[in-house]
PDB file of C-alpha atoms and ligand atoms in Angstrom:
ATOM      1  CA  MET A 847       0.000   0.000   0.000  1.00 53.00           C
ATOM      2  CA  LEU A 848       1.287   3.451  -0.897  1.00 54.00           C
ATOM      3  CA  VAL A 849       1.547   5.570   2.259  1.00 59.00           C
ATOM      4  CA  LYS A 850       1.533   9.300   1.676  1.00 62.00           C
ATOM      5  CA  PRO A 851       4.074  11.250   3.742  1.00 62.00           C
ATOM      6  CA  ARG A 852       2.939  13.394   6.663  1.00 70.00           C
ATOM      7  CA  VAL A 853       2.716  17.050   5.772  1.00 75.00           C
ATOM      8  CA  ALA A 854       3.054  20.390   7.592  1.00 94.00           C
ATOM      9  CA  THR A 855       1.299  22.414   4.912  1.00 97.00           C
ATOM     10  CA  LEU A 856      -1.723  21.769   2.720  1.00 98.00           C
ATOM     11  CA  PRO A 857      -3.088  23.563  -0.364  1.00 98.00           C
ATOM     12  CA  VAL A 858      -6.220  25.384   0.740  1.00 98.00           C
ATOM     13  CA  VAL A 859      -8.977  26.794  -1.468  1.00 98.00           C
ATOM     14  CA  GLU A 860     -10.755  28.536   1.380  1.00 98.00           C
ATOM     15  CA  THR A 861     -11.679  28.406   5.042  1.00 98.00           C
ATOM     16  CA  PHE A 862     -14.940  29.764   6.372  1.00 97.00           C
ATOM     17  CA  HIS A 863     -17.310  29.625   9.321  1.00 98.00           C
ATOM     18  CA  SER A 864     -20.897  28.841   8.375  1.00 97.00           C
ATOM     19  CA  VAL A 865     -23.647  26.293   8.876  1.00 96.00           C
ATOM     20  CA  GLN A 866     -23.294  22.849   7.400  1.00 96.00           C
ATOM     21  CA  GLY A 867     -25.642  22.952   4.421  1.00 93.00           C
ATOM     22  CA  GLU A 868     -26.028  19.292   3.614  1.00 93.00           C
ATOM     23  CA  GLY A 869     -26.065  15.795   4.993  1.00 95.00           C
ATOM     24  CA  PHE A 870     -27.082  14.480   8.404  1.00 97.00           C
ATOM     25  CA  TRP A 871     -25.544  17.479  10.214  1.00 98.00           C
ATOM     26  CA  SER A 872     -27.295  20.044   8.038  1.00 96.00           C
ATOM     27  CA  GLY A 873     -27.911  23.250   9.980  1.00 95.00           C
ATOM     28  CA  THR A 874     -24.986  22.782  12.374  1.00 97.00           C
ATOM     29  CA  ASN A 875     -22.388  25.425  13.218  1.00 98.00           C
ATOM     30  CA  ALA A 876     -19.238  24.413  11.325  1.00 98.00           C
ATOM     31  CA  PHE A 877     -15.808  25.669  10.353  1.00 98.00           C
ATOM     32  CA  PHE A 878     -14.892  24.496   6.874  1.00 98.00           C
ATOM     33  CA  ILE A 879     -11.438  23.756   5.526  1.00 98.00           C
ATOM     34  CA  ARG A 880     -11.697  23.256   1.767  1.00 98.00           C
ATOM     35  CA  LEU A 881      -8.546  21.579   0.495  1.00 98.00           C
ATOM     36  CA  ALA A 882      -7.416  21.843  -3.111  1.00 98.00           C
ATOM     37  CA  GLY A 883      -7.030  18.924  -5.480  1.00 98.00           C
ATOM     38  CA  CYS A 884      -9.489  16.503  -7.046  1.00 98.00           C
ATOM     39  CA  ASP A 885      -9.105  13.910  -9.796  1.00 98.00           C
ATOM     40  CA  VAL A 886     -12.642  12.513  -9.778  1.00 97.00           C
ATOM     41  CA  GLY A 887     -14.046  14.709 -12.552  1.00 96.00           C
ATOM     42  CA  CYS A 888     -17.772  14.942 -11.830  1.00 94.00           C
ATOM     43  CA  PRO A 889     -19.237  16.862 -14.802  1.00 92.00           C
ATOM     44  CA  TRP A 890     -21.717  18.772 -12.577  1.00 90.00           C
ATOM     45  CA  CYS A 891     -19.125  19.597  -9.884  1.00 93.00           C
ATOM     46  CA  ASP A 892     -19.854  22.971  -8.233  1.00 88.00           C
ATOM     47  CA  THR A 893     -16.273  23.403  -6.977  1.00 94.00           C
ATOM     48  CA  LYS A 894     -14.271  22.827 -10.165  1.00 96.00           C
ATOM     49  CA  HIS A 895     -11.988  25.683  -9.131  1.00 96.00           C
ATOM     50  CA  SER A 896     -10.714  23.388  -6.378  1.00 97.00           C
ATOM     51  CA  TRP A 897      -9.346  20.760  -8.780  1.00 97.00           C
ATOM     52  CA  PRO A 898      -5.856  22.130  -9.589  1.00 97.00           C
ATOM     53  CA  MET A 899      -3.730  22.058  -6.444  1.00 96.00           C
ATOM     54  CA  ALA A 900      -1.142  24.442  -7.830  1.00 94.00           C
ATOM     55  CA  HIS A 901      -3.720  27.243  -8.102  1.00 96.00           C
ATOM     56  CA  HIS A 902      -4.119  27.466  -4.359  1.00 97.00           C
ATOM     57  CA  PRO A 903      -1.726  28.569  -1.610  1.00 97.00           C
ATOM     58  CA  LYS A 904      -0.100  26.084   0.734  1.00 97.00           C
ATOM     59  CA  ARG A 905      -0.955  26.935   4.314  1.00 97.00           C
ATOM     60  CA  GLU A 906       0.600  25.847   7.595  1.00 97.00           C
ATOM     61  CA  ILE A 907      -1.492  23.284   9.441  1.00 97.00           C
ATOM     62  CA  SER A 908      -0.826  25.092  12.727  1.00 96.00           C
ATOM     63  CA  GLU A 909      -2.350  28.245  11.229  1.00 97.00           C
ATOM     64  CA  LEU A 910      -5.460  26.357  10.040  1.00 98.00           C
ATOM     65  CA  VAL A 911      -5.993  24.835  13.486  1.00 98.00           C
ATOM     66  CA  PHE A 912      -5.561  28.224  15.190  1.00 97.00           C
ATOM     67  CA  GLU A 913      -8.100  29.775  12.825  1.00 98.00           C
ATOM     68  CA  ALA A 914     -10.608  26.960  13.348  1.00 98.00           C
ATOM     69  CA  ALA A 915     -10.294  27.001  17.151  1.00 98.00           C
ATOM     70  CA  ALA A 916     -10.744  30.784  17.264  1.00 98.00           C
ATOM     71  CA  LYS A 917     -14.251  30.417  15.775  1.00 98.00           C
ATOM     72  CA  ARG A 918     -15.289  27.922  18.504  1.00 98.00           C
ATOM     73  CA  PRO A 919     -17.359  25.843  16.026  1.00 98.00           C
ATOM     74  CA  PHE A 920     -19.386  22.773  16.924  1.00 98.00           C
ATOM     75  CA  MET A 921     -17.339  20.902  14.335  1.00 98.00           C
ATOM     76  CA  VAL A 922     -14.650  21.285  11.720  1.00 98.00           C
ATOM     77  CA  VAL A 923     -15.528  19.946   8.266  1.00 98.00           C
ATOM     78  CA  ILE A 924     -12.632  18.937   6.042  1.00 98.00           C
ATOM     79  CA  THR A 925     -13.852  19.040   2.479  1.00 98.00           C
ATOM     80  CA  GLY A 926     -12.604  19.713  -1.039  1.00 96.00           C
ATOM     81  CA  GLY A 927     -11.910  18.949  -3.774  1.00 96.00           C
ATOM     82  CA  GLU A 928     -11.128  15.442  -2.669  1.00 98.00           C
ATOM     83  CA  PRO A 929      -9.402  15.896   0.700  1.00 98.00           C
ATOM     84  CA  LEU A 930      -8.048  12.339   0.852  1.00 98.00           C
ATOM     85  CA  ILE A 931      -5.660  13.162  -1.989  1.00 97.00           C
ATOM     86  CA  HIS A 932      -3.605  14.449   0.968  1.00 97.00           C
ATOM     87  CA  ASN A 933      -2.373  12.737   4.093  1.00 97.00           C
ATOM     88  CA  LEU A 934      -4.694  14.145   6.757  1.00 97.00           C
ATOM     89  CA  THR A 935      -2.951  12.544   9.740  1.00 97.00           C
ATOM     90  CA  THR A 936      -1.195  15.685  10.967  1.00 97.00           C
ATOM     91  CA  LEU A 937      -4.127  17.998  10.351  1.00 98.00           C
ATOM     92  CA  THR A 938      -6.591  15.798  12.242  1.00 98.00           C
ATOM     93  CA  SER A 939      -4.234  15.075  15.128  1.00 97.00           C
ATOM     94  CA  GLU A 940      -3.601  18.806  15.576  1.00 97.00           C
ATOM     95  CA  LEU A 941      -7.339  19.557  15.415  1.00 98.00           C
ATOM     96  CA  ARG A 942      -7.883  16.854  18.044  1.00 98.00           C
ATOM     97  CA  LYS A 943      -5.292  18.437  20.311  1.00 97.00           C
ATOM     98  CA  ALA A 944      -7.377  21.616  20.081  1.00 98.00           C
ATOM     99  CA  ASN A 945     -10.442  19.603  21.220  1.00 98.00           C
ATOM    100  CA  LEU A 946     -12.256  20.088  17.948  1.00 98.00           C
ATOM    101  CA  ARG A 947     -14.788  17.643  16.531  1.00 98.00           C
ATOM    102  CA  ILE A 948     -13.737  16.592  13.021  1.00 98.00           C
ATOM    103  CA  HIS A 949     -15.915  15.632  10.061  1.00 98.00           C
ATOM    104  CA  LEU A 950     -14.729  14.475   6.637  1.00 98.00           C
ATOM    105  CA  GLU A 951     -16.489  14.815   3.286  1.00 98.00           C
ATOM    106  CA  THR A 952     -14.972  12.468   0.733  1.00 98.00           C
ATOM    107  CA  SER A 953     -15.631  10.476  -2.405  1.00 98.00           C
ATOM    108  CA  GLY A 954     -13.512   7.673  -0.914  1.00 98.00           C
ATOM    109  CA  SER A 955     -11.387   7.439  -4.056  1.00 97.00           C
ATOM    110  CA  HIS A 956      -8.078   7.766  -2.166  1.00 97.00           C
ATOM    111  CA  PRO A 957      -6.782   5.950   0.940  1.00 96.00           C
ATOM    112  CA  LEU A 958      -8.233   7.085   4.251  1.00 97.00           C
ATOM    113  CA  SER A 959      -5.797   8.943   6.503  1.00 97.00           C
ATOM    114  CA  GLY A 960      -6.464  10.816   9.740  1.00 97.00           C
ATOM    115  CA  GLU A 961      -9.024  10.321  12.511  1.00 97.00           C
ATOM    116  CA  PHE A 962     -12.585  11.562  12.317  1.00 98.00           C
ATOM    117  CA  ASP A 963     -15.739  11.795  14.395  1.00 98.00           C
ATOM    118  CA  TRP A 964     -17.925  11.549  11.303  1.00 98.00           C
ATOM    119  CA  ILE A 965     -17.227  10.387   7.768  1.00 98.00           C
ATOM    120  CA  SER A 966     -19.588  11.441   5.002  1.00 98.00           C
ATOM    121  CA  LEU A 967     -18.955   9.216   1.998  1.00 98.00           C
ATOM    122  CA  SER A 968     -20.238  10.552  -1.312  1.00 98.00           C
ATOM    123  CA  PRO A 969     -19.212   7.914  -3.851  1.00 98.00           C
ATOM    124  CA  LYS A 970     -18.914   8.975  -7.455  1.00 97.00           C
ATOM    125  CA  ILE A 971     -19.469   6.730 -10.461  1.00 95.00           C
ATOM    126  CA  PHE A 972     -16.652   8.594 -12.283  1.00 95.00           C
ATOM    127  CA  LYS A 973     -13.990   7.333  -9.828  1.00 97.00           C
ATOM    128  CA  PRO A 974     -15.463   4.873  -7.321  1.00 97.00           C
ATOM    129  CA  PRO A 975     -14.292   4.477  -3.725  1.00 97.00           C
ATOM    130  CA  LEU A 976     -11.369   2.178  -2.984  1.00 96.00           C
ATOM    131  CA  ASP A 977     -12.747  -1.228  -2.091  1.00 93.00           C
ATOM    132  CA  THR A 978      -9.887  -3.489  -1.049  1.00 91.00           C
ATOM    133  CA  PRO A 979      -9.243  -5.287   2.264  1.00 88.00           C
ATOM    134  CA  LYS A 980      -6.639  -2.623   3.199  1.00 87.00           C
ATOM    135  CA  ASN A 981      -8.488   0.386   1.841  1.00 88.00           C
ATOM    136  CA  ASN A 982     -12.205   0.134   2.439  1.00 90.00           C
ATOM    137  CA  ILE A 983     -13.933   3.303   3.548  1.00 95.00           C
ATOM    138  CA  TYR A 984     -17.404   1.765   3.298  1.00 97.00           C
ATOM    139  CA  ARG A 985     -17.030   0.110   6.705  1.00 93.00           C
ATOM    140  CA  GLN A 986     -16.194   3.454   8.299  1.00 96.00           C
ATOM    141  CA  ALA A 987     -18.804   5.648   6.618  1.00 98.00           C
ATOM    142  CA  ASP A 988     -21.274   7.205   9.052  1.00 98.00           C
ATOM    143  CA  GLU A 989     -23.221   8.695   6.189  1.00 98.00           C
ATOM    144  CA  LEU A 990     -23.704   7.655   2.557  1.00 98.00           C
ATOM    145  CA  LYS A 991     -24.653  10.615   0.377  1.00 98.00           C
ATOM    146  CA  VAL A 992     -25.347   9.943  -3.285  1.00 98.00           C
ATOM    147  CA  VAL A 993     -25.945  12.733  -5.808  1.00 97.00           C
ATOM    148  CA  ILE A 994     -28.823  11.979  -8.181  1.00 97.00           C
ATOM    149  CA  SER A 995     -29.317  13.588 -11.574  1.00 95.00           C
ATOM    150  CA  GLU A 996     -30.449  10.701 -13.769  1.00 96.00           C
ATOM    151  CA  PRO A 997     -31.944   7.198 -13.375  1.00 97.00           C
ATOM    152  CA  ARG A 998     -28.584   5.373 -13.488  1.00 97.00           C
ATOM    153  CA  ASP A 999     -27.588   7.255 -10.327  1.00 97.00           C
ATOM    154  CA  LEU A1000     -30.268   5.410  -8.356  1.00 98.00           C
ATOM    155  CA  VAL A1001     -28.854   2.083  -9.528  1.00 98.00           C
ATOM    156  CA  TRP A1002     -25.425   3.310  -8.370  1.00 98.00           C
ATOM    157  CA  ALA A1003     -26.906   4.438  -5.034  1.00 98.00           C
ATOM    158  CA  GLU A1004     -28.440   1.025  -4.351  1.00 98.00           C
ATOM    159  CA  ASN A1005     -25.174  -0.651  -5.334  1.00 98.00           C
ATOM    160  CA  GLN A1006     -23.272   1.554  -2.886  1.00 98.00           C
ATOM    161  CA  SER A1007     -25.869   1.006  -0.169  1.00 98.00           C
ATOM    162  CA  GLN A1008     -25.046  -2.714  -0.229  1.00 98.00           C
ATOM    163  CA  LYS A1009     -21.473  -1.930   0.830  1.00 97.00           C
ATOM    164  CA  VAL A1010     -22.087   0.203   3.936  1.00 97.00           C
ATOM    165  CA  SER A1011     -23.324  -0.943   7.343  1.00 97.00           C
ATOM    166  CA  ALA A1012     -26.967  -1.058   8.362  1.00 97.00           C
ATOM    167  CA  GLN A1013     -26.370   1.880  10.724  1.00 97.00           C
ATOM    168  CA  THR A1014     -25.005   4.191   8.025  1.00 98.00           C
ATOM    169  CA  VAL A1015     -27.342   7.127   7.306  1.00 98.00           C
ATOM    170  CA  ARG A1016     -28.431   6.931   3.658  1.00 98.00           C
ATOM    171  CA  LEU A1017     -29.123  10.172   1.810  1.00 98.00           C
ATOM    172  CA  LEU A1018     -30.134  10.803  -1.783  1.00 98.00           C
ATOM    173  CA  GLN A1019     -29.231  14.340  -2.782  1.00 96.00           C
ATOM    174  CA  PRO A1020     -30.689  15.781  -5.986  1.00 95.00           C
ATOM    175  CA  GLN A1021     -28.038  17.412  -8.141  1.00 92.00           C
ATOM    176  CA  TRP A1022     -28.627  21.142  -7.619  1.00 86.00           C
ATOM    177  CA  THR A1023     -29.686  22.036 -11.173  1.00 87.00           C
ATOM    178  CA  SER A1024     -31.553  18.822 -11.964  1.00 88.00           C
ATOM    179  CA  LYS A1025     -35.352  18.862 -11.795  1.00 93.00           C
ATOM    180  CA  LEU A1026     -35.291  15.220 -12.869  1.00 96.00           C
ATOM    181  CA  GLY A1027     -32.974  14.496  -9.937  1.00 95.00           C
ATOM    182  CA  GLN A1028     -35.504  16.017  -7.517  1.00 95.00           C
ATOM    183  CA  GLN A1029     -38.336  13.920  -8.931  1.00 97.00           C
ATOM    184  CA  LEU A1030     -36.272  10.727  -8.900  1.00 97.00           C
ATOM    185  CA  VAL A1031     -35.161  11.263  -5.303  1.00 97.00           C
ATOM    186  CA  CYS A1032     -38.638  11.924  -3.924  1.00 97.00           C
ATOM    187  CA  LYS A1033     -40.128   8.937  -5.726  1.00 97.00           C
ATOM    188  CA  HIS A1034     -37.316   6.634  -4.622  1.00 98.00           C
ATOM    189  CA  VAL A1035     -37.480   7.649  -0.957  1.00 97.00           C
ATOM    190  CA  LEU A1036     -41.225   6.981  -0.884  1.00 98.00           C
ATOM    191  CA  ALA A1037     -40.618   3.463  -2.167  1.00 98.00           C
ATOM    192  CA  HIS A1038     -37.421   2.818  -0.139  1.00 98.00           C
ATOM    193  CA  PRO A1039     -37.777   4.162   3.417  1.00 97.00           C
ATOM    194  CA  GLU A1040     -34.179   3.369   4.356  1.00 98.00           C
ATOM    195  CA  TRP A1041     -33.211   6.439   2.319  1.00 98.00           C
ATOM    196  CA  ARG A1042     -33.756  10.098   3.169  1.00 97.00           C
ATOM    197  CA  VAL A1043     -33.841  13.158   0.926  1.00 96.00           C
ATOM    198  CA  GLY A1044     -30.738  15.308   1.358  1.00 93.00           C
ATOM    199  CA  LEU A1045     -30.846  18.945   0.251  1.00 89.00           C
ATOM    200  CA  GLN A1046     -28.088  21.510  -0.210  1.00 88.00           C
ATOM    201  CA  THR A1047     -29.741  23.979   2.150  1.00 87.00           C
ATOM    202  CA  HIS A1048     -26.820  26.439   2.019  1.00 87.00           C
ATOM    203  CA  LYS A1049     -27.806  27.131  -1.605  1.00 86.00           C
ATOM    204  CA  TYR A1050     -31.356  28.000  -0.579  1.00 82.00           C
ATOM    205  CA  LEU A1051     -30.016  30.167   2.261  1.00 83.00           C
ATOM    206  CA  ARG A1052     -27.437  31.725  -0.075  1.00 83.00           C
ATOM    207  CA  VAL A1053     -24.599  31.124   2.337  1.00 83.00           C
ATOM    208  CA  ARG A1054     -21.347  29.288   1.693  1.00 82.00           C
TER     209      ARG A1054
HETATM  210  S1  LIG B1453     -15.505  14.543  -6.065  1.00 90.81           S
HETATM  211 FE1  LIG B1453     -16.372  16.484  -5.342  1.00 90.81          FE
HETATM  212  S2  LIG B1453     -14.818  18.069  -5.844  1.00 90.81           S
HETATM  213 FE2  LIG B1453     -14.287  16.216  -7.002  1.00 90.81          FE
HETATM  214  S3  LIG B1453     -15.249  16.513  -9.005  1.00 90.81           S
HETATM  215 FE3  LIG B1453     -16.717  15.346  -7.755  1.00 90.81          FE
HETATM  216  S4  LIG B1453     -18.058  16.877  -6.782  1.00 90.81           S
HETATM  217 FE4  LIG B1453     -16.227  17.969  -7.569  1.00 90.81          FE
END
């Protein structure tokens, strides 16, 4: 297994204090660290500017932790891009030392590193999660969040649902611009009560 080296700096797109807009913890006070870099290539991605790492400044982990702690958030959300492109061991251990609760938002397409209080797995058909005995994020996912824009996405969602535990929260999230996605999600949840509808409430609230 390829082990990524520990790092003291990470390329950061942005940090901000807001409410978590989506997923199980929607509505919760959160400090976001959006890391740069993604190689998944979702065509409807709303953070394409995060893809090229070199376009974003490298920031000291100590500085990120200081900034997060100063906001006294309920939780810190590490997102991207695809944050697991980086080794998150140092970042999460330093956030822990500052007594901060840590959530991860990932597609699962790179090896898991770091320690988290909540893992939101949003698997993408374009580059599926790693699924080997050594690298299997499905077992550790607290939440499964699948973006739906067309019928094949529901097939993908059910396929992914087979891989997570019974306790994992299952969310179908309509792709923001897709009316068809909204219709598919509502219909599917009515027929499959193990799923919930997940909305990107920050877009309705017009906050980050
Ligand atoms: S995994 Fe996330 S950041 Fe990467 S392309 Fe897909 S939606 Fe965008």
